[in-house]
Short mmCIF file of C-alpha atoms in Angstrom, two decimals:
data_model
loop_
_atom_site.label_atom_id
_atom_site.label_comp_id
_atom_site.label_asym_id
_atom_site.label_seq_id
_atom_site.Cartn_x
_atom_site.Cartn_y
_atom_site.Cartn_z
CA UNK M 1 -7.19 26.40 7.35
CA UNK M 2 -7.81 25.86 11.26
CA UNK M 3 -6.14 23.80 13.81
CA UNK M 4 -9.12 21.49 15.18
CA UNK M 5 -8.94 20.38 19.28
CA UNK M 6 -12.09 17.66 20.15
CA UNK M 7 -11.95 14.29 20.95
CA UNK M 8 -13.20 10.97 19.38
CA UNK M 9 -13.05 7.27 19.44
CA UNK M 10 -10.90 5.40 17.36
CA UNK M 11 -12.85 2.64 14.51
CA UNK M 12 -11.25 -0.37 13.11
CA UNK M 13 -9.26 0.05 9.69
CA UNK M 14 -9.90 -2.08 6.77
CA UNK M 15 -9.52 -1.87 3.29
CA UNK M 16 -10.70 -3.54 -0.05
CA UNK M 17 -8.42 -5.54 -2.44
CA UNK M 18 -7.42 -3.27 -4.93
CA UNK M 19 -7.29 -4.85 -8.49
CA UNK M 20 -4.32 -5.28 -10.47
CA UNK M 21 -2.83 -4.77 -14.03
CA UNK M 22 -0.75 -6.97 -15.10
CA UNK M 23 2.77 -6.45 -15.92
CA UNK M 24 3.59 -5.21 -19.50
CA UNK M 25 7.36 -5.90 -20.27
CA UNK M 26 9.33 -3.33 -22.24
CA UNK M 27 6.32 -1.15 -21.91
CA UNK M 28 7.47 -0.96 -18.26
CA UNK M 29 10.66 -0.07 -19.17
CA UNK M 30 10.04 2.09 -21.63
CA UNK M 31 7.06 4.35 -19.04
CA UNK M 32 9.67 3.70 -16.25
CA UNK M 33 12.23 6.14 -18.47
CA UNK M 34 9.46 8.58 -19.43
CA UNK M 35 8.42 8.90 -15.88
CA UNK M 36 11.76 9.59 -15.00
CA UNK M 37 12.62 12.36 -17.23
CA UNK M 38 8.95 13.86 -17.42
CA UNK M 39 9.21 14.52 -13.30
CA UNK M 40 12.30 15.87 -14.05
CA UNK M 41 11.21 18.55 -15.91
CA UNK M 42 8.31 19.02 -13.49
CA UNK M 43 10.62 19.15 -10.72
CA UNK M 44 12.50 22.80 -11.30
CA UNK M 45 8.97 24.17 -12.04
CA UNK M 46 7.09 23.12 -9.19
CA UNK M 47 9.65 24.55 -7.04
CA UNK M 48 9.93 27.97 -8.89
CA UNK M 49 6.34 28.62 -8.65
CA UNK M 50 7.33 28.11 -4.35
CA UNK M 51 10.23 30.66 -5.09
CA UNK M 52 8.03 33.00 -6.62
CA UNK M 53 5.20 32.59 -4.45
CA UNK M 54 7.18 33.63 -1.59
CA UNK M 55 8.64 36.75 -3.53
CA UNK M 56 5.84 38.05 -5.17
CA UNK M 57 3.02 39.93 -3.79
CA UNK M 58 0.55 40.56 -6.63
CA UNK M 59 -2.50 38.77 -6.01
CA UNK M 60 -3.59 37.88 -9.41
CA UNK M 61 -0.27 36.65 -10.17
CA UNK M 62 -0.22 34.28 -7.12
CA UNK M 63 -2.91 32.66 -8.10
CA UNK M 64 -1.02 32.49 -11.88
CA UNK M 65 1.61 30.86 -9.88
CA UNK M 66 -0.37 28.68 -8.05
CA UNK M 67 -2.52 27.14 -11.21
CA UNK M 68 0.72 26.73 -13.14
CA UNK M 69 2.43 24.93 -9.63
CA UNK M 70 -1.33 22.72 -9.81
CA UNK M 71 -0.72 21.40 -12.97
CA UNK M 72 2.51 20.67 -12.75
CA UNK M 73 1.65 18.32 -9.95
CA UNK M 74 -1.45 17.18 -11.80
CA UNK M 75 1.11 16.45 -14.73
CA UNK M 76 3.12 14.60 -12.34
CA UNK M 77 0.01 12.34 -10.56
CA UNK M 78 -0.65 11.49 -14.28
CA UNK M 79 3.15 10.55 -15.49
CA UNK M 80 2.62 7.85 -12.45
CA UNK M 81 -0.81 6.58 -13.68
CA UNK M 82 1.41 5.43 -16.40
CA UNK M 83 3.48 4.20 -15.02
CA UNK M 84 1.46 2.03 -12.53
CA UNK M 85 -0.12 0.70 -15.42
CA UNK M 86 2.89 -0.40 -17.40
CA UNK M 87 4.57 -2.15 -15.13
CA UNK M 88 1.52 -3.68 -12.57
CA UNK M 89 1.16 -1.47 -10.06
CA UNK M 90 -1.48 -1.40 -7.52
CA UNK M 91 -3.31 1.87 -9.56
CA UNK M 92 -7.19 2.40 -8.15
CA UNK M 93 -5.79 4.94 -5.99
CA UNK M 94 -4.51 8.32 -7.99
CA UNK M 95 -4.05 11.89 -6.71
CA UNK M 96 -7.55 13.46 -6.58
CA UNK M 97 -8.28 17.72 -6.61
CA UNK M 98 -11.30 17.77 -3.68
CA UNK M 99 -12.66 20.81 -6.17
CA UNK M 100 -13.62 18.14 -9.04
CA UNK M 101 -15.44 15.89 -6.19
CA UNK M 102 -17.80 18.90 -4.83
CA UNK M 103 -18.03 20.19 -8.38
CA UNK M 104 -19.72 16.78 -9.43
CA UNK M 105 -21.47 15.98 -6.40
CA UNK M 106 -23.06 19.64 -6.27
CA UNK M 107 -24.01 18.97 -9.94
CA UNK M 108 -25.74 16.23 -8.99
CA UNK M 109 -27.65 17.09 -5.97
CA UNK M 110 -28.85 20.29 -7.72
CA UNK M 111 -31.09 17.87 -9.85
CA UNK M 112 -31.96 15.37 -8.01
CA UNK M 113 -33.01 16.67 -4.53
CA UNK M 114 -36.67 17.31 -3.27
CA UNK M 115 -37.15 20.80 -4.47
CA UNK M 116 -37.94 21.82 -0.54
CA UNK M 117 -34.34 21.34 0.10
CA UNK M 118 -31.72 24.25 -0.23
CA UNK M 119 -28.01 23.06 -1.27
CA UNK M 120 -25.15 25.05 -0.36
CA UNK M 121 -21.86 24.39 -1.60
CA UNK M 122 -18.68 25.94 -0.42
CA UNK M 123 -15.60 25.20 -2.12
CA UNK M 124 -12.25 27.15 -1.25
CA UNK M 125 -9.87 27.52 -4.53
CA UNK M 126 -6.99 26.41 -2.54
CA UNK M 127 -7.74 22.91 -1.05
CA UNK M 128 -4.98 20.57 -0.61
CA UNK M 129 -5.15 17.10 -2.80
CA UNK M 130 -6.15 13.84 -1.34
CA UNK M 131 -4.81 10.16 -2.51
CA UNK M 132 -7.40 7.46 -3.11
CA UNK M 133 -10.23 6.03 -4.90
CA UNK M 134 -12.30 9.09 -6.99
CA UNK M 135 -14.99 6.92 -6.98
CA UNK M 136 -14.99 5.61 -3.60
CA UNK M 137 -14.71 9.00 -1.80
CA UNK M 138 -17.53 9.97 -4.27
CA UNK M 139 -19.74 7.67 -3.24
CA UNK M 140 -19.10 7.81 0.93
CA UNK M 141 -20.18 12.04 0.23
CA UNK M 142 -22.97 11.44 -1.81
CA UNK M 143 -24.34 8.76 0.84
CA UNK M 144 -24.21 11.62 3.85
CA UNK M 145 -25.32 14.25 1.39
CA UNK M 146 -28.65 11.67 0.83
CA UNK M 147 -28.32 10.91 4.45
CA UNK M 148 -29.22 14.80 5.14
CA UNK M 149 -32.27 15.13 2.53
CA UNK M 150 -34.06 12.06 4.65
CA UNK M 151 -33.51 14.05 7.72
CA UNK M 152 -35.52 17.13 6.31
CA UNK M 153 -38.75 15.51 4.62
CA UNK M 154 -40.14 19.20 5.32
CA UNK M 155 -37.39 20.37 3.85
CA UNK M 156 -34.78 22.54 5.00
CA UNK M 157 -30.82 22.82 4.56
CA UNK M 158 -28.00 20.84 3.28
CA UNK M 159 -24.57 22.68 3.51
CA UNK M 160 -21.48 21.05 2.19
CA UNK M 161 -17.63 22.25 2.94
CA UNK M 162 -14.22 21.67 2.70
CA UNK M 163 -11.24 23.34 4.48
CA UNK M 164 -7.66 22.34 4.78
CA UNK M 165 -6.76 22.22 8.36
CA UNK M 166 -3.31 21.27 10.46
CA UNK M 167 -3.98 18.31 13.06
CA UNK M 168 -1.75 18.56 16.65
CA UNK M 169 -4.08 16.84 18.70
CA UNK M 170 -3.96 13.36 19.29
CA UNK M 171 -7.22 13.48 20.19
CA UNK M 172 -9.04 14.90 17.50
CA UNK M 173 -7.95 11.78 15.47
CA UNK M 174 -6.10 9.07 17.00
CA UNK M 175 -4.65 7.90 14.01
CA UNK M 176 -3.15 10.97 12.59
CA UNK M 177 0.53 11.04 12.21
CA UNK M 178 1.94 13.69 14.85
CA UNK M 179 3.32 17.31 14.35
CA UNK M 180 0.33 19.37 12.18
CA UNK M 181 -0.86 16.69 10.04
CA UNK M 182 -2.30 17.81 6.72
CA UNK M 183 -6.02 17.02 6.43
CA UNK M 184 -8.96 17.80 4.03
CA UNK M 185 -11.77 18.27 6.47
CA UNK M 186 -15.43 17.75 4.30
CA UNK M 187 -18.56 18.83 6.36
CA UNK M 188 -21.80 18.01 5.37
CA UNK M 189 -24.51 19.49 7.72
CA UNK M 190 -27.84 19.39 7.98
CA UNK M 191 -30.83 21.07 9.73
CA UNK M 192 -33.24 18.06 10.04
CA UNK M 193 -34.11 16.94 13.49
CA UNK M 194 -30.78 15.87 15.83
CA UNK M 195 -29.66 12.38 15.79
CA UNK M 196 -29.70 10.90 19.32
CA UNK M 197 -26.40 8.98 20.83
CA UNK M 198 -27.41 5.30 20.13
CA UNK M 199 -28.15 6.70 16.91
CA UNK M 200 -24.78 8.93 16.48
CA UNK M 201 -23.04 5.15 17.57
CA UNK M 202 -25.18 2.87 15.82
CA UNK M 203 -25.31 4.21 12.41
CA UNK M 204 -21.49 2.78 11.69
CA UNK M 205 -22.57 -0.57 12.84
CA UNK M 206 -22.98 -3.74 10.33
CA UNK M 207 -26.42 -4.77 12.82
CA UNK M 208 -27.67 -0.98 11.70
CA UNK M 209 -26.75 -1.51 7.88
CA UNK M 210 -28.83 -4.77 7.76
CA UNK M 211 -31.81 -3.26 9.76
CA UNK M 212 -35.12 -2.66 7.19
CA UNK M 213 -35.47 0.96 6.99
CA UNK M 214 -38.31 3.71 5.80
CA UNK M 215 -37.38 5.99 2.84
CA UNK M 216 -37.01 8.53 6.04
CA UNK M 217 -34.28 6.66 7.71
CA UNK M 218 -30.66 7.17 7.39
CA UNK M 219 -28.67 4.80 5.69
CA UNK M 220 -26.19 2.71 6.80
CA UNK M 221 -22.52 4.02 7.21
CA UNK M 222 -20.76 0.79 7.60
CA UNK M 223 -19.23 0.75 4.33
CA UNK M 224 -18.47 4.24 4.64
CA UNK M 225 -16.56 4.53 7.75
CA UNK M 226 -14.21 1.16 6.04
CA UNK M 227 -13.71 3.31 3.23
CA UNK M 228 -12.50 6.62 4.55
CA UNK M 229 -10.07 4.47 7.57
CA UNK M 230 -8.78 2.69 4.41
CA UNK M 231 -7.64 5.91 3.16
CA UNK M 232 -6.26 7.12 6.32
CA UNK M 233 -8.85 9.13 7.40
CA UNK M 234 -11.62 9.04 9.98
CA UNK M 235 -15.86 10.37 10.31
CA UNK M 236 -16.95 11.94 13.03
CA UNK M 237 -20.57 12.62 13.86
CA UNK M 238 -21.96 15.93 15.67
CA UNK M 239 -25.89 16.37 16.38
CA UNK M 240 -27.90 18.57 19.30
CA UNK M 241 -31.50 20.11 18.54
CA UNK M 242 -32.43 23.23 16.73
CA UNK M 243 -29.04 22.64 15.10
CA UNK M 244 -29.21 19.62 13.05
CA UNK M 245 -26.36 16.93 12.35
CA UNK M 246 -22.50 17.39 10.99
CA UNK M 247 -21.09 14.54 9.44
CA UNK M 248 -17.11 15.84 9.42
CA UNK M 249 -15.67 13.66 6.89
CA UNK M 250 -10.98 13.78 7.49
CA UNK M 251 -9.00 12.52 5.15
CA UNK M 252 -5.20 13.52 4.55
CA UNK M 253 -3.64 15.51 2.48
CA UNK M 254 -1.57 13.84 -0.79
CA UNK M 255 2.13 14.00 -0.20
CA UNK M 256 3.47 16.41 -2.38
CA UNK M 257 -0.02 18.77 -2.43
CA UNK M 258 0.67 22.78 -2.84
CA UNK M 259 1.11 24.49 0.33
CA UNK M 260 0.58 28.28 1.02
CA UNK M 261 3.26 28.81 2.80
CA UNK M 262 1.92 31.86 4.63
CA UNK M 263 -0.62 29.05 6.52
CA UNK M 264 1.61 26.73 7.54
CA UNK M 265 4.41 27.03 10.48
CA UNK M 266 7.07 28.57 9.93
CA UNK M 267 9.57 26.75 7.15
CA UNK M 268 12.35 25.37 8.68
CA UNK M 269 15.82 27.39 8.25
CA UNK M 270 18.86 26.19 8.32
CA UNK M 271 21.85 27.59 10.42
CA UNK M 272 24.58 27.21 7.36
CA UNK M 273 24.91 23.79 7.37
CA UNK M 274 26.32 22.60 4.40
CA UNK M 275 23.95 20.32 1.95
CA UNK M 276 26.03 18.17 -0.57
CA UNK M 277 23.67 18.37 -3.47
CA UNK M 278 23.74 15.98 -5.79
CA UNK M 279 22.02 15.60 -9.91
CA UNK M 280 22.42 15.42 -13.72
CA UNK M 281 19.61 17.95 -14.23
CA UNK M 282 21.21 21.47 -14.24
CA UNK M 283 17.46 22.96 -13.67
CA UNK M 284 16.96 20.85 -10.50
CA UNK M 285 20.60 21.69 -9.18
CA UNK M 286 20.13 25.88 -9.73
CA UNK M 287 16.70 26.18 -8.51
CA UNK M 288 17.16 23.54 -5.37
CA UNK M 289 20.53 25.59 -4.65
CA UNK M 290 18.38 28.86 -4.66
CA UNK M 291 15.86 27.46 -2.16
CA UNK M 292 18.81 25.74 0.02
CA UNK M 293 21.01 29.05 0.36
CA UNK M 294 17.48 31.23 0.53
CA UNK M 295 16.83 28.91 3.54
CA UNK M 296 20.40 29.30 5.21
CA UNK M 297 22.37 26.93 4.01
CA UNK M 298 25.56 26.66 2.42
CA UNK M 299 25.52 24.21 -0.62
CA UNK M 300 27.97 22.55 -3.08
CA UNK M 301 26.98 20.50 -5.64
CA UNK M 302 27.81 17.65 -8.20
CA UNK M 303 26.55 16.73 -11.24
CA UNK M 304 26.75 12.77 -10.81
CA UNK M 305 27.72 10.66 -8.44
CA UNK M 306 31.35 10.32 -9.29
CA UNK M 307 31.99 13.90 -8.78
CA UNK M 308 29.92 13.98 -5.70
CA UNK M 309 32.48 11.18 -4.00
CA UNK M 310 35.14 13.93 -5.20
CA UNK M 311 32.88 16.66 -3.62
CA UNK M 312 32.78 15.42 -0.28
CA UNK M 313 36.46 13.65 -0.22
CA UNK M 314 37.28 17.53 -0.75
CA UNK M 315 34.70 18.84 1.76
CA UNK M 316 34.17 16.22 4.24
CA UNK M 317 34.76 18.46 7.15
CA UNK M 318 32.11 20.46 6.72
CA UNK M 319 29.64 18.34 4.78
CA UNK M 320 26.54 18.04 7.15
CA UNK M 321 24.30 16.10 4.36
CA UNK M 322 23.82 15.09 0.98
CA UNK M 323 20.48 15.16 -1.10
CA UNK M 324 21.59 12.74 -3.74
CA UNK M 325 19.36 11.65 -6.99
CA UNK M 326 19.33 8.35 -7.82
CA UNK M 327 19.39 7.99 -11.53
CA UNK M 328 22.36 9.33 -13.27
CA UNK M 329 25.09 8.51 -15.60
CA UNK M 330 28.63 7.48 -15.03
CA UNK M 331 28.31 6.30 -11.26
CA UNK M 332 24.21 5.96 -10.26
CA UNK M 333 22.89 6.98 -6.69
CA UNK M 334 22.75 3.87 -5.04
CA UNK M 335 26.82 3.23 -6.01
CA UNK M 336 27.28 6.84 -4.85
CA UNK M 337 25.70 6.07 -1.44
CA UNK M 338 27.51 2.78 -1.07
CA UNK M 339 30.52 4.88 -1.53
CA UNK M 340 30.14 7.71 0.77
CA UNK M 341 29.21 5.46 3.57
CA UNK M 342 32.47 3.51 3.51
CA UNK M 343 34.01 7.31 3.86
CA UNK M 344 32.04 7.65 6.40
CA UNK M 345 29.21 5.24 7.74
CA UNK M 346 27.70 8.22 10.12
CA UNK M 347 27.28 10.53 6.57
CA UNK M 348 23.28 11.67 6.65
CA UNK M 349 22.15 11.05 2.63
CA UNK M 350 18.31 11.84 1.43
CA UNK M 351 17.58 10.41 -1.71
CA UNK M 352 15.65 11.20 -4.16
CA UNK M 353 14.45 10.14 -8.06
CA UNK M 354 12.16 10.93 -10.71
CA UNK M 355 11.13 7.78 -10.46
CA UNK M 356 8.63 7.06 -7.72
CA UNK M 357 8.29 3.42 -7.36
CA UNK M 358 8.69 0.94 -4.43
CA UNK M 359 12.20 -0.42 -5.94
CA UNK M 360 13.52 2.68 -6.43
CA UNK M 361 13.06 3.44 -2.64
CA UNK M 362 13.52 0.17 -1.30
CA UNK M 363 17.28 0.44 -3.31
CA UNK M 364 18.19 3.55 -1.99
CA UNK M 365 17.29 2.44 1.57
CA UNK M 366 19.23 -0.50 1.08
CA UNK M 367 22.33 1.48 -0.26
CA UNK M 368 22.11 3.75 2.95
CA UNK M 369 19.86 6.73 2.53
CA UNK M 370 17.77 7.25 5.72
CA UNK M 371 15.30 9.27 3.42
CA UNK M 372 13.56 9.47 -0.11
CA UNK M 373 11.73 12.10 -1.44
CA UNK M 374 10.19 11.84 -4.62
CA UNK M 375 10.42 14.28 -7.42
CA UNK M 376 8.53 16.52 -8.15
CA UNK M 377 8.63 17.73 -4.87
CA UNK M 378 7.73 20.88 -2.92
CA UNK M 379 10.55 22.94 -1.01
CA UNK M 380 8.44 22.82 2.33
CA UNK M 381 9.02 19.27 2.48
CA UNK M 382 12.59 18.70 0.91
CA UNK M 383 13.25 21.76 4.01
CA UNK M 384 10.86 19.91 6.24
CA UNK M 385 13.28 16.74 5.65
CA UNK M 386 16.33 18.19 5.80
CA UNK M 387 15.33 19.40 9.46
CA UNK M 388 14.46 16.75 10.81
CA UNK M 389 17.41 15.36 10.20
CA UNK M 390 19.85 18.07 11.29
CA UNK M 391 17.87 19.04 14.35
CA UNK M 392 20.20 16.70 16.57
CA UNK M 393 23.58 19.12 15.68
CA UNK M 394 21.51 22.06 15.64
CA UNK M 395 20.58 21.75 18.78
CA UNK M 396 23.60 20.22 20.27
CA UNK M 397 26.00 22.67 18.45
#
């Protein structure tokens, strides 16, 4: 993983219409409750395999630890397939392993390209997951990878990559959120003759994609450049003689995507501020503790939201935030908010549910949470959160 300074211009963002299911009654219901309890049980999992990542030092097991931690996430990306489906959710965009792209892609090129053309295909074991369209990312890689045979008609080089990589610079890509932004950089290089400027500019633009072309030209990469800034990411081109052309291909990293821990910055700690933690699962409230206190924090915590209001009536003093789950019995998380906000309106609550859909959010927002977090999640971003949000009296203590 590298951090990447350059500098490029920003390109209009657009997107398709994605199609639609439509909705499918108590099918929706009855996928809304599986969903639920399924990330439930892929919650305390996902976030042992961090524990024990962190503690163990055995190589083979650590990658043990990080295929079991993979498809538990996998398991999770496919519990909300379902549930997209059942109840009419936007759904051509699903979690995506870059691995099963290049795997295909290199499949394919090994058969079909002029047999004066050496592939190379690098693929790291440990790439981070992207969101979108399988088929659409597909097809914007295979067009740059054909791109880079008609540049060699005597034959030479094509070299695809991918690396994970942390974005700080603003002006590396615009667009990117700020603060080491997760991205899946794909390169796809060639060693054909270098592409001049007007053609390095022109090859994005509609006029370009409508010009006649020779077998030997490039295509156009109109389409292309739509899809990836529909998915959040930008292409950048790179060309000088005797070296070829890069076509660097960014697109960020799925929410929620394993992290190696040892790559990233340093996971936030806590100072012992005390976290009100708040759920029905017993799993989910032993291993989150364990992270929590292993971070520096002291923690109490409730098993619904009833005893949570009797938690922090008790505790109020030194409460400094609650991570509260918004599905459980007797008094849900949304009540439970609503409650500890008329105790006090300043009280910082993350929420968070098995149940990732845009209600579920959109209530706990509206009950008072200033954050959800959807489970599974990993510890790096349920710290990462917590953080952010306690920075202000960290600082100011």
């Amino acid at each position: 993983m590298k951090t990447h300074p350059s500098s490029a211009d920003e390109k209009p963002v657009n997107s398709e219409p994605l199609s639609r299911f439509q909705p499918r009654g108590s099918l929706g219901f009855m996928a809304e409750g599986l969903a639920h309890d399924l990330n439930n049980v892929f919650a305390p999992i996902m976030t042992s395999m961090e524990v024990l990542q962190l503690k163990i030092n055995d190589e083979s097991l650590r990658q043990l630890i990080a295929l079991i931690q993979r498809q538990a996430l996998q398991g999770s990306y496919l519990v909300q397939q379902i549930l997209s489906f059942a109840n009419g959710v936007e759904s051509s965009h699903t979690c995506i392993q870059p691995q099963t792209i290049l795997q295909t892609l290199g499949k394919f090129l090994a058969k079909n390209s002029p047999s004066n053309i050496k592939v190379n295909l690098r693929i790291p074991a440990d790439l981070w997951d992207v969101f979108g369209s399988l088929y659409d990312i597909y097809q914007v890689l295979l067009d740059l990878c054909i791109n880079a045979t008609r540049r060699m008609p005597q034959g030479g080089t094509l070299t695809i990559t991918a690396e994970n990589i942390l974005v700080d610079d603003d002006n590396l890509l615009p667009d990117a959120p700020g603060g080491n932004a997760r991205f899946i950089l794909f390169s796809i290089a060639d060693t054909g003759p270098a592409l001049s400027e007007e053609q390095r500019e022109d090859i994005f633009s509609t006029a370009y994609a409508r010009q006649p072309k020779s077998p030997a030209d490039n295509l156009g990469l109109f389409a292309a450049d739509i899809i990836i800034h529909s998915h959040g990411g930008q292409i950048k081109v790179s060309s000088e003689n005797g070296n070829g052309s890069t076509f660097k291909v960014y697109l960020p990293a799925a929410p929620g995507s394993p992290i190696d821990v040892a790559t990233e910055k340093a996971v936030p700690q806590g100072h012992n501020e005390c976290i009100l933690v708040v759920d029905d699962e017993e799993a989910i409230l032993a291993i989150t503790r364990q992270v929590l206190e292993a971070s520096g924090y002291d923690v109490i915590t409730a098993v619904n939201g009833a005893d949570a209001l009797t938690a922090y009536l008790q505790n109020s003093f030194k409460i400094n935030l609650v991570l509260m789950d918004m599905n459980m019995p007797y008094l849900n998380g949304a009540l439970a908010i609503h409650a500890l906000r008329k105790i006090n309106p300043d009280v910082k609550i993350i929420a968070t549910s098995g149940l990732h859909t845009p209600s579920q959010a959109l209530s706990a927002a509206e009950a008072g949470a200033v954050s959800f977090i959807p489970k599974p999640f990993q510890s790096y971003d349920l710290l990462r959160n917590i953080d952010e949000l306690l920075r202000p009296q960290v600082l100011t203590a």
